[in-house]
Amino acid sequence: MAKVSSPRDLEQYQKQAKAARDKIETFITMCGGTGCEGSGCREVIKEMDEKLAEKNLQESISLKVTGCQGFCEKGPLMVIRPAGNFYCNIQPDDVEEIIEKTVLKGESISRLEYQDPETEEKILKEEDIPFYQNQERLVFKNNGYISPTRIEDYFSVDGYSGLVEALFNMSQEEVIEEVVNSGLRGRGGGGFPTGQKWKLTYQEDSDPKYVICNSDEGDPGAYMDRSILEGNPHLVLEGMMIGAYAIGASQGFIYVRAEYPLAVKHINIAIEQAREWGLLGENILGSGFSFEVEIMEGAGAFICGEETALMASIEGKRGMPRPKPPFPATSGLWGQPTNINNVETLGNVPLIIKNGADWFNSIGTENSKGSKIFSLVGKVNNTGLIEVPMGITLREIVFDVGGGIPGGKEVKAVQSGGPSGGCIPKDLLDIPVDFDRLSEVGSIMGSGGLVVMDEDTCMVDVAKFFLDFTQDESCGECPPCRIGTRRMLEILNRITSGEGQEGDIELLERLGEDIIDTSLCGLGQTAPNPVISTIQYFKDEYEAHIYDKACPAGVCQDLIYYNIIEEECRACDRCRRVCPVEAIEGEPGGDPYILYDDICIRCGNCIEECPFSAIEIVPGQKE
Amino acid sequence: MAEISINGSSYQVDDDRTILSAASELGYDIPTLCHHSVISDCGACRVCLIENKKSGNLMPSCTTKVADGMVIETENKRLRRARKTVIELLLSDHPNDCMTCEADGNCELQDLAYEFGIDEPPYGGFKEEPRFTIERDNPFIEHDPDKCILCGRCTRVDQEVQCSDAIEFVERGFAAKVGAALKKDLGDEDSSCVFCGQCVEICPTGALSYAPSLGEGREYQLKKTETTCGYCGVGCKLELKSRNNKVVGAGSIYRDNLPNPDGEACVKGRFGYEFIDHPDRLTKPLIKDKESGEFKETDWEEALDYVADNFRRIKRDHGAEAFGALCSARCSNEENYLIQKLMRASIGTHTIDHCARL
């Protein structure tokens, strides 16, 4: 086994890896992320492998299964390089044709090309697709190019050069200074300046010190960190090692959710490879710096994403947070100075060290530098993972990257920051994505969840959804979070079931403020945000629920009713047949049908079935 | 030393102290629930919050250390509201049964509800329906999770003082409660509980009670007598609680320089007091009737004369070494002292032993 024992060695291996890559005429990068796996990419990959073998093409054509390429909506997807043809929604049956036509003859297959949802125009090349065009891929840059399970691939993109730079050309103080100057802020949600955190840990006069990579990503619908670990684990490892060198730690922990099996697998492989190649262990590259890393798998508690709870969990205790101060930099894991960073934060570190603080600094806004990865979900055409420059507006994200709202609907709000964040109404979509601006409007940057909501979304229901999540995930330690969020949820349940009373909004606001003020950790301190921000911007919806007993968006079942529009009904009988509770009555071909509200369970079957759009949802309760 | 400002006055205090300890010593009254002097602090109950005037944050005074230049307030409108909300929330998940509760008059939650003038929590009132079942499968400790405020004092005294690791929080969020291993009873074979009773002692509410003491009297109805446990040579201090001349419980005494300064006890010291009032216990002297072979009740004068006469006879005929004394842990220390004095000084033998040594 080859060992990298000096910077020169590494340079040599990087050259070899690049040469090996450049020798291949065509390489097909197939997304193997969890999203595409869900859409069936494994079968396509298997088919592709078999076909290439059958046709004896393995020498000249390389199939590379990469990590998440971001465009999950369109998976399974592949890019045929160097031409750059982008194919999406691929089925195993398409493989033969792809090889024969595109790979061998250079012809494109229109069926598999991406179609712009707005213009309906077909787009052939990856770089021309607006979803990719409007992104700024720094951390994700190599996700679509390298195989995450091959360290040689990471070498081929100058992997570990950042580590060499730090270990051989910079003092610990210089590394910290560089990160401070870059303006990098924590990507896990807090937004604390990373360099500052490093400096505090570095300044502590105590041994041992620890570094922890927080990969306990838990926000519903968010999977940024998972995709980085799945797609480019060495990047995170390199970032961790640079951090460890800077603060003076020789032991690291990666705390990753057990529900991320592919991420766990890939980071395990990466650690194993790094160890074999001499990039982990004693005296790395002959620099005198030693570092080891251990993986801890979380047991599925959201609260363990909170740093003090995470450390308690590593220590083998129940994952419960403790008050800060003392901060982990002073007293962290086993009471020792500990630096804890999120996956995406660490993924930025090698780039900053390689390209310099000024480069990083030039991207973004005054107080928010670089890029941010979001998981763009909800009522938007292009759902998936996006990496955009700080300062981009929410409108650009929703319409340029996200391709707008499906079905010609209007956007209503964007929810950022997951269950700790807030809902930003459409009037504010022109604000730049920036730590400070988002918090000014009552939300947070958070770890990167972005949920787009259209006019059919009930904001009280949204608030209820997020609060239901947080109250369920509360550890139960402090009363405001344990009982307070529960009481807020009860009030919301009351409101959405038609039993809202005067004073409920004020009670929610008051209790929410107190929970924020008195909770022990970040979970409780932010849990009321979705409620407070929806009351702030959509108070009329709350009032409609409470006073008019109506859900304007037509979502809350107790506050709507179904109505058959007599003029539209052709008495085709289809609605009656699909109704599971016999709430619809009528004679085929006779008078317009009648729907009995007291029997109707608002399942929506009839609305879907009606070919004439004769059944409508009416906000309110039937007289 | 650190210079800090509390409610507008400046003080010099040791910089290794918590705000709570420094402020309390200076006479500021900060309410607490999860704090107790014999265990570590965790800042969980949120009642001891103070306001840091520089950062604008509310911080738990029990875990936050003082720092030079710190400006804090221990009492203001915001804090009163914050603390009141926390207590209201606790009460909203607590039965309103102080009338019949074992802990009435000895409940810190009750005291705070009174202090903050809470009639009824504004979130649907008190807890009407219990969410848990009362755990009473062992003869010593009864646990009613519905009265628990999850302050964690019991788990910390269990883990830090007794080192039993018998109880910990189980479940999450609103379903969280304190429980024993594998969600079984404290007396289960998998449980490491030794029934020292320190969790009951330290519980600020009626969630944990001594099963044998149930219904025997409220704290304020009991007479407290400080005593030394006679079961072994450690000499733990206990506070025997009695009502109508009957011992109904053994409480802890928390005081420095005791063999058990953190209120420790073992299962015998804590629960083994039943013999005091046991019907089989001898309360009058008995002399064996030589003819019938049965013991007959007599008065002390006759009994002592009988013993003294026989002691005298034995010593005369067989010497002092014919005597040996075995005394009992169930006698008081004074009694134990007297028996050895009697043996050494008047009989003249050193053959004395005590059951605690066996």
Tab-separated table of C-alpha atoms in Angstrom, chain A residues 243-526:
chain	number	residue	atom	x	y	z
A	243	GLY	CA	-9.251	22.622	12.428
A	244	ALA	CA	-7.588	20.108	14.724
A	245	TYR	CA	-4.141	21.357	13.765
A	246	ALA	CA	-5.199	24.955	14.354
A	247	ILE	CA	-6.606	24.451	17.839
A	248	GLY	CA	-4.089	21.804	18.894
A	249	ALA	CA	-6.269	18.702	19.003
A	250	SER	CA	-5.235	15.212	18.080
A	251	GLN	CA	-8.543	13.442	18.490
A	252	GLY	CA	-11.714	14.071	16.582
A	253	PHE	CA	-15.223	12.683	16.596
A	254	ILE	CA	-17.770	12.637	13.840
A	255	TYR	CA	-21.245	12.438	15.309
A	256	VAL	CA	-23.490	11.255	12.542
A	257	ARG	CA	-27.046	10.038	12.472
A	258	ALA	CA	-27.451	6.297	12.242
A	259	GLU	CA	-30.333	6.990	9.865
A	260	TYR	CA	-27.770	8.086	7.281
A	261	PRO	CA	-26.357	4.672	6.386
A	262	LEU	CA	-24.730	5.793	3.147
A	263	ALA	CA	-23.070	8.771	4.813
A	264	VAL	CA	-21.831	6.528	7.635
A	265	LYS	CA	-20.509	4.047	5.100
A	266	HIS	CA	-18.713	6.650	3.015
A	267	ILE	CA	-17.147	8.487	5.910
A	268	ASN	CA	-16.016	5.156	7.331
A	269	ILE	CA	-14.404	4.243	4.015
A	270	ALA	CA	-12.784	7.674	3.837
A	271	ILE	CA	-11.314	7.343	7.329
A	272	GLU	CA	-10.049	3.873	6.558
A	273	GLN	CA	-8.420	5.090	3.330
A	274	ALA	CA	-6.920	8.146	4.961
A	275	ARG	CA	-5.455	5.899	7.635
A	276	GLU	CA	-4.024	3.472	5.082
A	277	TRP	CA	-2.515	6.274	3.047
A	278	GLY	CA	-0.931	7.833	6.134
A	279	LEU	CA	-3.173	10.878	6.156
A	280	LEU	CA	-4.527	9.981	9.562
A	281	GLY	CA	-2.512	8.727	12.493
A	282	GLU	CA	0.900	9.612	13.849
A	283	ASN	CA	3.080	12.288	12.332
A	284	ILE	CA	0.924	13.045	9.306
A	285	LEU	CA	3.017	13.735	6.151
A	286	GLY	CA	6.050	14.031	8.406
A	287	SER	CA	4.730	17.258	9.856
A	288	GLY	CA	4.747	16.136	13.470
A	289	PHE	CA	0.995	16.601	13.643
A	290	SER	CA	-0.964	13.514	14.691
A	291	PHE	CA	-4.655	13.053	14.427
A	292	GLU	CA	-7.202	10.283	14.818
A	293	VAL	CA	-10.901	10.346	14.307
A	294	GLU	CA	-13.740	8.231	15.586
A	295	ILE	CA	-17.303	7.931	14.366
A	296	MET	CA	-20.192	8.054	16.796
A	297	GLU	CA	-23.591	7.159	15.467
A	298	GLY	CA	-26.533	9.039	16.919
A	299	ALA	CA	-29.629	7.182	17.971
A	300	GLY	CA	-32.161	9.412	16.317
A	301	ALA	CA	-32.699	12.213	18.803
A	302	PHE	CA	-33.059	15.635	17.195
A	303	ILE	CA	-31.792	17.287	20.364
A	304	CYS	CA	-28.381	15.665	19.888
A	305	GLY	CA	-27.724	18.197	17.141
A	306	GLU	CA	-27.439	20.725	19.979
A	307	GLU	CA	-23.747	20.777	20.762
A	308	THR	CA	-23.848	20.185	24.506
A	309	ALA	CA	-26.401	17.380	24.127
A	310	LEU	CA	-24.250	15.900	21.376
A	311	MET	CA	-21.243	15.858	23.653
A	312	ALA	CA	-23.260	14.284	26.475
A	313	SER	CA	-24.262	11.610	23.992
A	314	ILE	CA	-20.638	10.950	23.003
A	315	GLU	CA	-19.806	10.660	26.691
A	316	GLY	CA	-22.378	7.895	26.921
A	317	LYS	CA	-24.945	9.934	28.789
A	318	ARG	CA	-28.507	10.734	27.899
A	319	GLY	CA	-28.427	13.375	25.171
A	320	MET	CA	-29.538	16.394	27.120
A	321	PRO	CA	-28.161	19.899	26.776
A	322	ARG	CA	-26.611	21.899	29.558
A	323	PRO	CA	-26.551	25.648	30.017
A	324	LYS	CA	-23.841	27.726	28.386
A	325	PRO	CA	-21.536	29.164	29.630
A	326	PRO	CA	-19.259	27.326	29.955
A	327	PHE	CA	-18.989	27.032	26.202
A	328	PRO	CA	-17.461	23.931	24.623
A	329	ALA	CA	-14.351	25.945	23.758
A	330	THR	CA	-13.635	26.154	27.489
A	331	SER	CA	-15.290	23.031	28.791
A	332	GLY	CA	-16.603	20.585	26.266
A	333	LEU	CA	-16.213	16.871	25.802
A	334	TRP	CA	-15.236	15.324	29.149
A	335	GLY	CA	-14.710	18.849	30.406
A	336	GLN	CA	-11.906	19.532	27.919
A	337	PRO	CA	-11.704	22.395	25.393
A	338	THR	CA	-13.651	21.266	22.367
A	339	ASN	CA	-14.250	22.766	18.994
A	340	ILE	CA	-17.464	21.654	17.383
A	341	ASN	CA	-18.312	22.537	13.798
A	342	ASN	CA	-20.969	21.518	11.380
A	343	VAL	CA	-20.228	19.413	8.279
A	344	GLU	CA	-20.775	22.220	5.797
A	345	THR	CA	-18.638	24.600	7.850
A	346	LEU	CA	-15.776	22.118	7.809
A	347	GLY	CA	-16.331	21.539	4.090
A	348	ASN	CA	-15.549	25.207	3.492
A	349	VAL	CA	-12.298	25.125	5.438
A	350	PRO	CA	-10.013	23.384	2.904
A	351	LEU	CA	-11.277	25.760	0.213
A	352	ILE	CA	-10.455	28.783	2.342
A	353	ILE	CA	-6.978	27.519	3.150
A	354	LYS	CA	-6.302	26.591	-0.479
A	355	ASN	CA	-7.720	29.716	-2.098
A	356	GLY	CA	-7.208	32.227	0.669
A	357	ALA	CA	-9.492	34.281	2.856
A	358	ASP	CA	-9.741	37.062	0.284
A	359	TRP	CA	-11.174	34.733	-2.313
A	360	PHE	CA	-13.836	33.505	0.108
A	361	ASN	CA	-14.408	37.009	1.334
A	362	SER	CA	-15.234	38.241	-2.131
A	363	ILE	CA	-18.366	36.093	-2.235
A	364	GLY	CA	-21.425	37.082	-0.256
A	365	THR	CA	-22.546	40.078	1.760
A	366	GLU	CA	-20.886	42.203	4.393
A	367	ASN	CA	-21.475	39.883	7.309
A	368	SER	CA	-22.248	36.643	5.518
A	369	LYS	CA	-19.490	35.293	3.331
A	370	GLY	CA	-19.242	32.442	0.895
A	371	SER	CA	-22.052	30.199	-0.181
A	372	LYS	CA	-24.831	28.345	1.585
A	373	ILE	CA	-26.317	25.003	0.771
A	374	PHE	CA	-30.075	24.764	1.053
A	375	SER	CA	-32.451	21.933	0.623
A	376	LEU	CA	-35.098	23.509	-1.497
A	377	VAL	CA	-38.379	21.720	-0.972
A	378	GLY	CA	-42.093	22.318	-0.924
A	379	LYS	CA	-44.192	23.879	-3.660
A	380	VAL	CA	-41.398	24.593	-6.098
A	381	ASN	CA	-40.594	23.034	-9.446
A	382	ASN	CA	-36.956	22.182	-8.897
A	383	THR	CA	-36.693	20.577	-5.523
A	384	GLY	CA	-33.251	19.467	-4.525
A	385	LEU	CA	-30.030	20.609	-2.969
A	386	ILE	CA	-28.718	23.958	-4.048
A	387	GLU	CA	-25.610	25.906	-3.188
A	388	VAL	CA	-26.031	29.614	-3.689
A	389	PRO	CA	-23.912	32.664	-2.921
A	390	MET	CA	-24.829	34.522	0.249
A	391	GLY	CA	-26.741	37.622	-0.694
A	392	ILE	CA	-28.851	35.998	-3.380
A	393	THR	CA	-32.486	36.952	-2.858
A	394	LEU	CA	-35.149	34.484	-1.861
A	395	ARG	CA	-36.990	35.402	-5.044
A	396	GLU	CA	-33.998	34.369	-7.146
A	397	ILE	CA	-33.817	31.097	-5.259
A	398	VAL	CA	-37.493	30.337	-5.721
A	399	PHE	CA	-37.841	31.468	-9.327
A	400	ASP	CA	-34.416	31.239	-10.971
A	401	VAL	CA	-32.938	28.219	-9.247
A	402	GLY	CA	-36.193	26.669	-8.161
A	403	GLY	CA	-37.983	27.268	-11.433
A	404	GLY	CA	-41.051	28.818	-9.818
A	405	ILE	CA	-44.199	27.356	-8.369
A	406	PRO	CA	-45.845	24.350	-9.988
A	407	GLY	CA	-49.310	24.554	-11.431
A	408	GLY	CA	-49.159	28.277	-12.039
A	409	LYS	CA	-49.876	28.971	-8.373
A	410	GLU	CA	-48.726	32.009	-6.446
A	411	VAL	CA	-45.942	31.802	-3.904
A	412	LYS	CA	-47.184	32.652	-0.434
A	413	ALA	CA	-44.186	32.343	1.830
A	414	VAL	CA	-40.811	30.738	2.275
A	415	GLN	CA	-39.929	28.996	5.489
A	416	SER	CA	-36.247	29.044	6.339
A	417	GLY	CA	-34.311	27.537	9.194
A	418	GLY	CA	-36.396	24.430	9.748
A	419	PRO	CA	-38.404	24.089	12.929
A	420	SER	CA	-36.333	26.855	14.511
A	421	GLY	CA	-36.988	29.284	11.697
A	422	GLY	CA	-39.774	31.480	10.570
A	423	CYS	CA	-42.032	32.041	7.595
A	424	ILE	CA	-41.082	34.893	5.332
A	425	PRO	CA	-44.049	36.275	3.366
A	426	LYS	CA	-43.895	36.850	-0.382
A	427	ASP	CA	-43.623	40.639	0.049
A	428	LEU	CA	-40.230	40.097	1.612
A	429	LEU	CA	-38.849	37.694	-0.977
A	430	ASP	CA	-36.452	40.341	-2.241
A	431	ILE	CA	-34.392	40.333	0.914
A	432	PRO	CA	-30.935	38.875	0.479
A	433	VAL	CA	-30.103	35.552	2.070
A	434	ASP	CA	-27.847	36.699	4.841
A	435	PHE	CA	-27.620	35.748	8.533
A	436	ASP	CA	-28.622	39.197	9.744
A	437	ARG	CA	-31.351	39.992	7.245
A	438	LEU	CA	-33.090	36.692	7.812
A	439	SER	CA	-33.138	37.213	11.544
A	440	GLU	CA	-34.353	40.787	11.118
A	441	VAL	CA	-37.473	39.484	9.408
A	442	GLY	CA	-38.113	36.945	12.150
A	443	SER	CA	-36.499	33.876	10.677
A	444	ILE	CA	-33.014	32.411	10.746
A	445	MET	CA	-30.498	31.051	8.286
A	446	GLY	CA	-30.558	27.795	10.185
A	447	SER	CA	-28.865	24.770	8.774
A	448	GLY	CA	-30.388	25.201	5.331
A	449	GLY	CA	-33.976	24.090	5.090
A	450	LEU	CA	-36.025	26.147	2.632
A	451	VAL	CA	-39.655	25.233	2.279
A	452	VAL	CA	-41.569	27.056	-0.422
A	453	MET	CA	-45.285	27.483	0.185
A	454	ASP	CA	-47.966	28.374	-2.289
A	455	GLU	CA	-51.396	29.884	-1.851
A	456	ASP	CA	-52.866	26.514	-0.888
A	457	THR	CA	-50.782	26.390	2.258
A	458	CYS	CA	-52.439	27.186	5.562
A	459	MET	CA	-50.010	29.098	7.722
A	460	VAL	CA	-51.615	28.011	10.988
A	461	ASP	CA	-51.242	24.444	9.821
A	462	VAL	CA	-47.591	25.062	8.930
A	463	ALA	CA	-46.922	26.507	12.379
A	464	LYS	CA	-48.638	23.495	13.879
A	465	PHE	CA	-46.523	21.106	11.816
A	466	PHE	CA	-43.230	22.572	12.979
A	467	LEU	CA	-44.320	22.909	16.584
A	468	ASP	CA	-45.549	19.353	16.594
A	469	PHE	CA	-42.050	18.361	15.525
A	470	THR	CA	-40.195	20.395	18.144
A	471	GLN	CA	-42.444	19.506	21.040
A	472	ASP	CA	-42.003	15.866	20.121
A	473	GLU	CA	-38.235	16.234	19.945
A	474	SER	CA	-37.864	18.272	23.136
A	475	CYS	CA	-35.647	16.358	25.521
A	476	GLY	CA	-37.970	17.114	28.404
A	477	GLU	CA	-35.394	18.729	30.636
A	478	CYS	CA	-36.671	22.285	31.069
A	479	PRO	CA	-40.334	23.184	31.688
A	480	PRO	CA	-40.744	25.971	29.087
A	481	CYS	CA	-39.786	23.661	26.252
A	482	ARG	CA	-41.272	20.457	27.628
A	483	ILE	CA	-44.617	21.861	28.731
A	484	GLY	CA	-44.707	25.227	26.984
A	485	THR	CA	-44.416	23.916	23.432
A	486	ARG	CA	-47.017	21.315	24.304
A	487	ARG	CA	-49.429	23.996	25.497
A	488	MET	CA	-48.813	26.056	22.351
A	489	LEU	CA	-49.534	23.005	20.241
A	490	GLU	CA	-52.770	22.396	22.135
A	491	ILE	CA	-53.856	25.954	21.429
A	492	LEU	CA	-53.004	25.552	17.733
A	493	ASN	CA	-54.878	22.267	17.594
A	494	ARG	CA	-57.836	24.023	19.121
A	495	ILE	CA	-57.658	26.821	16.574
A	496	THR	CA	-57.399	24.513	13.586
A	497	SER	CA	-60.249	22.332	14.797
A	498	GLY	CA	-62.638	25.231	15.081
A	499	GLU	CA	-62.444	25.692	18.826
A	500	GLY	CA	-60.254	28.758	18.849
A	501	GLN	CA	-61.258	31.462	21.290
A	502	GLU	CA	-60.688	35.123	21.650
A	503	GLY	CA	-57.360	35.650	23.357
A	504	ASP	CA	-55.703	32.590	21.824
A	505	ILE	CA	-53.449	34.633	19.554
A	506	GLU	CA	-52.311	36.794	22.442
A	507	LEU	CA	-51.775	33.723	24.607
A	508	LEU	CA	-49.669	32.124	21.864
A	509	GLU	CA	-47.604	35.261	21.468
A	510	ARG	CA	-47.068	35.683	25.163
A	511	LEU	CA	-46.236	32.072	25.819
A	512	GLY	CA	-43.997	31.978	22.748
A	513	GLU	CA	-42.026	34.973	23.954
A	514	ASP	CA	-41.624	33.440	27.395
A	515	ILE	CA	-40.477	30.107	25.992
A	516	ILE	CA	-37.869	31.912	23.888
A	517	ASP	CA	-36.770	33.901	26.915
A	518	THR	CA	-36.554	31.068	29.423
A	519	SER	CA	-35.676	27.836	27.625
A	520	LEU	CA	-32.391	26.145	28.370
A	521	CYS	CA	-31.105	25.424	24.884
A	522	GLY	CA	-31.469	26.461	21.288
A	523	LEU	CA	-34.306	24.046	20.650
A	524	GLY	CA	-36.690	25.694	23.087
A	525	GLN	CA	-35.323	29.156	22.451
A	526	THR	CA	-36.339	28.904	18.811
